[in-house]
PDB file of C-alpha atoms in Angstrom:
ATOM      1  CA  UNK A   1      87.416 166.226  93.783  1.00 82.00           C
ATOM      2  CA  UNK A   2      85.371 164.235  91.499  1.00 91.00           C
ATOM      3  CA  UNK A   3      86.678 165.077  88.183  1.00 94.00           C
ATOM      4  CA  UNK A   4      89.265 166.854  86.386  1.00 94.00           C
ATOM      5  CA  UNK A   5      88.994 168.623  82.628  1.00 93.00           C
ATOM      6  CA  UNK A   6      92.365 169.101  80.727  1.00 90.00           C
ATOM      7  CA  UNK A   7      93.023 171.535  77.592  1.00 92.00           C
ATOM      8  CA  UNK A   8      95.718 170.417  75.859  1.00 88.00           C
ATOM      9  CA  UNK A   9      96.777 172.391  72.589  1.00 92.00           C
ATOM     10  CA  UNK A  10      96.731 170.858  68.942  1.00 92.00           C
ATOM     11  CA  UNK A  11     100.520 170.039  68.750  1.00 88.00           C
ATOM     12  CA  UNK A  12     100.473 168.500  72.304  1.00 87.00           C
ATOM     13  CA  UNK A  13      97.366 166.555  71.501  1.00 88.00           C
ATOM     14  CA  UNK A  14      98.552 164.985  68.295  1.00 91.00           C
ATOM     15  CA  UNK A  15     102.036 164.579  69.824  1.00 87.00           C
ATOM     16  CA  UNK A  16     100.868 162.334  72.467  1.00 87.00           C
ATOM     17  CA  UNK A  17      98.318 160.534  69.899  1.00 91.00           C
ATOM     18  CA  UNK A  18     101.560 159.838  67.514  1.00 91.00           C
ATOM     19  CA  UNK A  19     103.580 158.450  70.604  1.00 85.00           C
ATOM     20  CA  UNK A  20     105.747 160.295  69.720  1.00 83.00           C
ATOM     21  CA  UNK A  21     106.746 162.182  73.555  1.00 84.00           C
ATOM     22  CA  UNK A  22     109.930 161.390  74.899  1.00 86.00           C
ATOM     23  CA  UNK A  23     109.977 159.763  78.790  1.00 87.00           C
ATOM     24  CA  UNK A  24     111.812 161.354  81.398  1.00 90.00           C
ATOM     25  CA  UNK A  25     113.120 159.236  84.207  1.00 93.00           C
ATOM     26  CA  UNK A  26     111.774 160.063  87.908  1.00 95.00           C
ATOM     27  CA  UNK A  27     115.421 160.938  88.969  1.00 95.00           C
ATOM     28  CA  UNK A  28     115.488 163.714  86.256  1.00 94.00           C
ATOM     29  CA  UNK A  29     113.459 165.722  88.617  1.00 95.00           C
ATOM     30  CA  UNK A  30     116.195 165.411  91.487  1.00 95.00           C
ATOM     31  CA  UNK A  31     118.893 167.483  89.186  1.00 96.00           C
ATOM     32  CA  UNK A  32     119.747 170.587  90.632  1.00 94.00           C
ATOM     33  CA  UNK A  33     121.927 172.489  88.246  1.00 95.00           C
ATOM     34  CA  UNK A  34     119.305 173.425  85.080  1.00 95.00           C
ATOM     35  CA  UNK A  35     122.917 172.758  82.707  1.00 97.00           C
ATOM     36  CA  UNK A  36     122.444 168.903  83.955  1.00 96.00           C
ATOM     37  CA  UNK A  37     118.503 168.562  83.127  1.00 96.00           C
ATOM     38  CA  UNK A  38     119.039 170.329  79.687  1.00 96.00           C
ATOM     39  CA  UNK A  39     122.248 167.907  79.413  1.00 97.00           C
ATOM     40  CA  UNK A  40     120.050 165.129  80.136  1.00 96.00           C
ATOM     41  CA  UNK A  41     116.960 166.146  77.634  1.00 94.00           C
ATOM     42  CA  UNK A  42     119.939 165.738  74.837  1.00 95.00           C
ATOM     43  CA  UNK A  43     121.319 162.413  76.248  1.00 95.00           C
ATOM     44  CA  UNK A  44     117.055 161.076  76.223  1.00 94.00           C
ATOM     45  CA  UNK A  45     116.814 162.529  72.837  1.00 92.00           C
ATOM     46  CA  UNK A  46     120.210 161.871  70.847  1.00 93.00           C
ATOM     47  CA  UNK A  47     121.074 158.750  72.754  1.00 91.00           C
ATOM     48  CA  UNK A  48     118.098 156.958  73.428  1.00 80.00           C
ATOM     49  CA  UNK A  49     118.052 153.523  73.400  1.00 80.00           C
ATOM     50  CA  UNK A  50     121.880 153.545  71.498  1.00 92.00           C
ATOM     51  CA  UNK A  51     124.754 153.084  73.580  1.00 95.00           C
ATOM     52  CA  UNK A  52     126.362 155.824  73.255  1.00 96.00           C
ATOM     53  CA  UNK A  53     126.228 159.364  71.902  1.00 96.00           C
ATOM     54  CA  UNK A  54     129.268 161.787  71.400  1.00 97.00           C
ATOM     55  CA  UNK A  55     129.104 165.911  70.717  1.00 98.00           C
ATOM     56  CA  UNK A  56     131.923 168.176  70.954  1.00 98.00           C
ATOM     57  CA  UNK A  57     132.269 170.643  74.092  1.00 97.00           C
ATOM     58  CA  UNK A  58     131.490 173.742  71.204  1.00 97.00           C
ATOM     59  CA  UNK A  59     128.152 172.022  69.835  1.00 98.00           C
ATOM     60  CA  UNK A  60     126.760 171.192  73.511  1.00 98.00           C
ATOM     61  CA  UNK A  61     127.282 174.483  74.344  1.00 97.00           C
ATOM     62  CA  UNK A  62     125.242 175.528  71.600  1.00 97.00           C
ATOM     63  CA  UNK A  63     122.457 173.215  72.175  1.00 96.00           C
ATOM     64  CA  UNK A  64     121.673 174.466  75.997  1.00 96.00           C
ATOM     65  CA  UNK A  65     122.042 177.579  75.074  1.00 95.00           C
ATOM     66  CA  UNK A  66     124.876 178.451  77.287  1.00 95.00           C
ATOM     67  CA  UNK A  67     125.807 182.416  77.237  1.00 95.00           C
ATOM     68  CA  UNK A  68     129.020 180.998  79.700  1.00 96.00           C
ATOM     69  CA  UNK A  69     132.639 181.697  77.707  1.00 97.00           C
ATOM     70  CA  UNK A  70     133.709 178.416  76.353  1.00 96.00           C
ATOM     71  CA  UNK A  71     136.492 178.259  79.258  1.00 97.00           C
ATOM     72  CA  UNK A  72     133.531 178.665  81.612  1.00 98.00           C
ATOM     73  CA  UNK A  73     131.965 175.970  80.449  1.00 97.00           C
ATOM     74  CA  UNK A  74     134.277 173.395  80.307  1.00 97.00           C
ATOM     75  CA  UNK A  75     134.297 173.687  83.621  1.00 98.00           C
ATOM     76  CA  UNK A  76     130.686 173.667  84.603  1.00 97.00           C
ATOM     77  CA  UNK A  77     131.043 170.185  82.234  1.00 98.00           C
ATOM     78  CA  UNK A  78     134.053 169.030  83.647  1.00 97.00           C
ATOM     79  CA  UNK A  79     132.116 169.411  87.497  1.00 97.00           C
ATOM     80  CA  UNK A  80     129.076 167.501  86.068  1.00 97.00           C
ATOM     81  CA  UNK A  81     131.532 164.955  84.969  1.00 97.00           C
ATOM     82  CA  UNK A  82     133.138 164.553  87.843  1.00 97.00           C
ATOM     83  CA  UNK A  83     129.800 164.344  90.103  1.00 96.00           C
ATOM     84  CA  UNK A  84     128.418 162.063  87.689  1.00 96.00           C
ATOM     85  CA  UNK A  85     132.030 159.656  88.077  1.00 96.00           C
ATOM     86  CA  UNK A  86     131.806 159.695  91.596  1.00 96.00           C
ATOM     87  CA  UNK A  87     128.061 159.095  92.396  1.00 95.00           C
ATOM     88  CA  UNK A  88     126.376 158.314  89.304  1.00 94.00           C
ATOM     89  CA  UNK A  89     123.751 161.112  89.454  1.00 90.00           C
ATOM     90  CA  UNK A  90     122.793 161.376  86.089  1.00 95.00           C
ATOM     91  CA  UNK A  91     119.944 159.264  85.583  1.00 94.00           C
ATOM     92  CA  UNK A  92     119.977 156.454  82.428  1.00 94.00           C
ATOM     93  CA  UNK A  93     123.647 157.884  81.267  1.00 96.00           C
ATOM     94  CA  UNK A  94     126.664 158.313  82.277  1.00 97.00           C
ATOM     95  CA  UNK A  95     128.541 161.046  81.518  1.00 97.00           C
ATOM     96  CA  UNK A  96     132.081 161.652  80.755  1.00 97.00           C
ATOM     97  CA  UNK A  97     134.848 163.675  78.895  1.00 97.00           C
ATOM     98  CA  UNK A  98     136.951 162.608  76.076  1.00 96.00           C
ATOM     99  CA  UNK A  99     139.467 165.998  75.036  1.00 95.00           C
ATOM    100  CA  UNK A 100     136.860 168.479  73.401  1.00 96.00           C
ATOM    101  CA  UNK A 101     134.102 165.575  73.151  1.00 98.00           C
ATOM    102  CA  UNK A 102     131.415 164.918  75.822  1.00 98.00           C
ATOM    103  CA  UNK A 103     130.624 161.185  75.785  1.00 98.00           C
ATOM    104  CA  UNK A 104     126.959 160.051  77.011  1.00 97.00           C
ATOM    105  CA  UNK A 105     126.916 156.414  77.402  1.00 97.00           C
ATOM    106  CA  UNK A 106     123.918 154.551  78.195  1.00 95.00           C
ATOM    107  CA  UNK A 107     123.353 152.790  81.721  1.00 92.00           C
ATOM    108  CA  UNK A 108     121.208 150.009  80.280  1.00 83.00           C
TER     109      UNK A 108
END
């Protein structure tokens, strides 16, 4: 292969121009469970470079666009949390429960 060509649209384009694209870290592509990636896109984007970012369990639900009963959930949370405790999976935050609030604090 000698070359490649590219079409990126408008939005992309100026996007990347403006700097204004968001990193993922490497270890974001090891996440299984499509609830962790979307609850790591938040922690990247709401937490950044801050040390911590806090959203109730209701909110987060609404941002990943769960259709899972609130009960539900808490518990698909709750398991993250705990896999997160016990191996620190979740790359650039850790991640941890606080009553009805889901706590993202940053590794760095």
């Amino acid at each position: 292969m000698v070359s490649v060509s590219v079409t990126l649209s408008e939005w992309i384009f100026r996007a990347v121009m403006a700097r204004s694209v968001l990193t993922l870290n490497r270890d974001y592509f090891a996440l299984r469970k499509p609830l962790e990636r979307r609850m790591y896109e938040l922690a990247r984007k709401h937490c950044g470079q801050k040390s911590e970012w806090k959203i109730s369990l209701g909110r987060l639900q609404d941002k990943c666009g769960s259709a899972s009963t609130a009960k539900e959930f808490r518990r698909l949370v709750s398991n993250i949390v705990e896999q997160d405790e016990a191996y620190a999976h979740m790359p650039d935050y850790a991640v941890s429960l606080d009553g009805d609030m889901v706590v993202f604090r940053n590794r760095g």
